[in-house]
Structures are given as C-alpha cells and as structure tokens.
Amino acid sequence: MHIPTHIAIIMDGNGRWAKQRGLQRSEGHRAGTEAARAVVTRCRELGVRHLTLYTFSKENWSRPKDEIKTLFDLLTTFLKREEAGLKEQGIRLNVLGEIDDMPLAVRQVLRHVMRQTATCSEMTLNLALNYSGREEIVRAARNLAAKGVPPEAITEETFAAELWTGGQPDPDLVIRTSGELRLSNYLLFQSAYAEFYFTDIYWPDFTPSELDKAIEDLNGRQRRFGKTGEQVDNA
Ligand code: IPE
Ligand code: IPE
Ligand code: MG
C-alpha cells in the first residue's frame, strides 16, 4: 500500500457525536482528543511524514466562551500528557497559526512542546490552530512585501515558503469527517491538487482503521495532475 506523505484532517462532528449520546458538547471534544491521539500514532506507524490536524479555526472564536475554554483546556492537557510520547515516537510538533493570540497557558505549553520536539524527525504533527487559510495567504503576501521582494522574484515556491507550512510538502490527502462537504478555510493554497476523502463518521468515532480505509481509498485512485489517464499509466 502506498502511504501518502502528507495527510491533513478536518476533525469535525464532536458536537453531534455528543448530542447523539445525550452528552454535553465538551464530552464530544474530549472523545475527539482521544481519536486524535490514536490517529497520530497510526500515522507514525504507517510512516506518514506530515500530519496536519485542523484543531481550531479563526472562525471558531465565534463559539460560546465556555466551549472555547473547554477546547483550549483539552489541548493544554493533551499536550502535557503527550509530550513524552511524541518525543519517543520522534514526532515534531508544529503550529500553523499565530501562537501569540492564544491563551497564556496554551502558548506556554505549545512553545515548550515545540522546543522539546524540535529535533524529532520521523514525522511532523502540524496543529492548525487559530488558523484561517485566506488569512495565511494574505500574511504570506505581506511577508514578501515587508521583505521588499521584487515582483519578479515572487513565484509559487517563494510564496509557499511564507505560508505556515513553509518547507513542507502539500497534502496528498485531505480527510473530513461528519458528512460535511466543505473546506472551511483549510489549507486553501496547499490543497490545490490534494485528493479528498469525506466520511459521515463523526470525529470521535474515526478510529485508526477508518484512517486505513481512507488510505486504501486513495490507493485506488489515479492522480493525474492535468495529464491524461493513459499518460499516467505509461509513465
Ligand atoms: C469539531 O467538532 C471540533 C471543532 C470545530 C473545534 P464540532 O464542534 O464542529 O462538532 P459539530 O460540527 O458541532 O458536530
Ligand atoms: C472546521 O470545523 C474547524 C475545525 C475542525 C477545527 P467547523 O465545525 O468549525 O466548520 P464549519 O463552521 O461547520 O464549516
Ligand atoms: Mg463542526
């Protein structure tokens, strides 16, 4: 089985998972954290080199204050608990998004775990946090302008280098759970040629074997990048 280099996931459906069980949304988020943990480990086992998890969008700031607090508390607990495990597995933590705009406790633990895992080289775990794909593109443009880069030196490559994912390959596979068929401002520039996989399963129920299914599905597809199917077959 061919293992994609970069998998990006939109972990959606925690709230509905909880509602279905008569639980609070916070319980859904808690269960979602466990699902994330298992998927990270599975990706590492399979040899996925980059895993990006949509953890908190810019738009998510418009949720109720107590839900936002729950999400950041869970993230903080998760990182403290997983620090040693990440290191052991050789997983480098990276954040896509502005850390300075996050609550203090989260900032501290993120910076700490990023420092602790900085030399890990088996897999990069990107958490898209406080993330907006459009804003990321605008920020890249601003960075180039601020550096005084002349227009002719702005290429797809120099531009991509200014994104939060600078230096990492584009996602091969974007997975969204919970049956929603949209990108929600996720990796807009980077997903230009990604394959998409949508499943009705709510995120807390997305087990490692569901991940395997998504990868198997991808293996049955032909990525053409503009060529004809025959050209790709004969290559
Ligand atoms: C995904 O689950 C987690 C975040 C967006 C932070 P949701 O909380 O969006 O769950 P639903 O979509 O309400 O079911
Ligand atoms: C996308 O899920 C963001 C994350 C998974 C963190 P949302 O549940 O916020 O997406 P929309 O608003 O329904 O599109
Ligand atoms: Mg949702």
PDB file of C-alpha atoms and ligand atoms in Angstrom, residues 11-17 25 29 54-57 60 63 67 71 176 178 180 182 202-203, ligand 1:
ATOM      1  CA  MET A  11     -11.751  16.742  12.593  1.00  0.00           C
ATOM      2  CA  ASP A  12     -15.462  17.553  12.543  1.00  0.00           C
ATOM      3  CA  GLY A  13     -18.547  16.228  14.340  1.00  0.00           C
ATOM      4  CA  ASN A  14     -17.599  16.245  18.019  1.00  0.00           C
ATOM      5  CA  GLY A  15     -20.730  18.188  18.937  1.00  0.00           C
ATOM      6  CA  ARG A  16     -23.088  15.922  17.011  1.00  0.00           C
ATOM      7  CA  TRP A  17     -21.387  12.820  18.398  1.00  0.00           C
ATOM      8  CA  ARG A  25     -20.527  19.097  23.590  1.00  0.00           C
ATOM      9  CA  HIS A  29     -14.438  17.288  22.316  1.00  0.00           C
ATOM     10  CA  TYR A  54      -7.491  21.239  11.982  1.00  0.00           C
ATOM     11  CA  THR A  55      -7.748  21.932  15.683  1.00  0.00           C
ATOM     12  CA  PHE A  56      -9.230  25.426  15.965  1.00  0.00           C
ATOM     13  CA  SER A  57     -10.163  27.810  13.177  1.00  0.00           C
ATOM     14  CA  ASN A  60     -14.221  29.077  15.889  1.00  0.00           C
ATOM     15  CA  ARG A  63     -18.342  29.931  19.541  1.00  0.00           C
ATOM     16  CA  GLU A  67     -16.774  25.972  24.666  1.00  0.00           C
ATOM     17  CA  LEU A  71     -11.227  23.312  23.705  1.00  0.00           C
ATOM     18  CA  ARG A 176     -13.153  15.483   6.540  1.00  0.00           C
ATOM     19  CA  SER A 178     -19.019  14.152   9.924  1.00  0.00           C
ATOM     20  CA  GLU A 180     -19.881  17.995   5.785  1.00  0.00           C
ATOM     21  CA  ARG A 182     -16.664  21.839   2.578  1.00  0.00           C
ATOM     22  CA  TYR A 202     -18.174  11.730  13.470  1.00  0.00           C
ATOM     23  CA  TRP A 203     -14.630  12.541  14.506  1.00  0.00           C
TER      24      TRP A 203
HETATM   25  C1  IPE B   1     -15.112  19.740  15.543  1.00  0.00           C
HETATM   26  O1  IPE B   1     -16.353  19.371  16.035  1.00  0.00           O
HETATM   27  C2  IPE B   1     -14.251  20.417  16.584  1.00  0.00           C
HETATM   28  C3  IPE B   1     -14.036  21.848  16.329  1.00  0.00           C
HETATM   29  C4  IPE B   1     -14.528  22.529  15.346  1.00  0.00           C
HETATM   30  C5  IPE B   1     -13.192  22.564  17.268  1.00  0.00           C
HETATM   31  P1  IPE B   1     -17.564  20.398  16.118  1.00  0.00           P
HETATM   32  O2  IPE B   1     -17.541  21.036  17.465  1.00  0.00           O
HETATM   33  O3  IPE B   1     -17.558  21.327  14.976  1.00  0.00           O
HETATM   34  O4  IPE B   1     -18.786  19.385  16.019  1.00  0.00           O
HETATM   35  P2  IPE B   1     -20.177  19.658  15.279  1.00  0.00           P
HETATM   36  O5  IPE B   1     -19.875  20.079  13.881  1.00  0.00           O
HETATM   37  O6  IPE B   1     -20.880  20.716  16.055  1.00  0.00           O
HETATM   38  O7  IPE B   1     -20.864  18.338  15.340  1.00  0.00           O
END
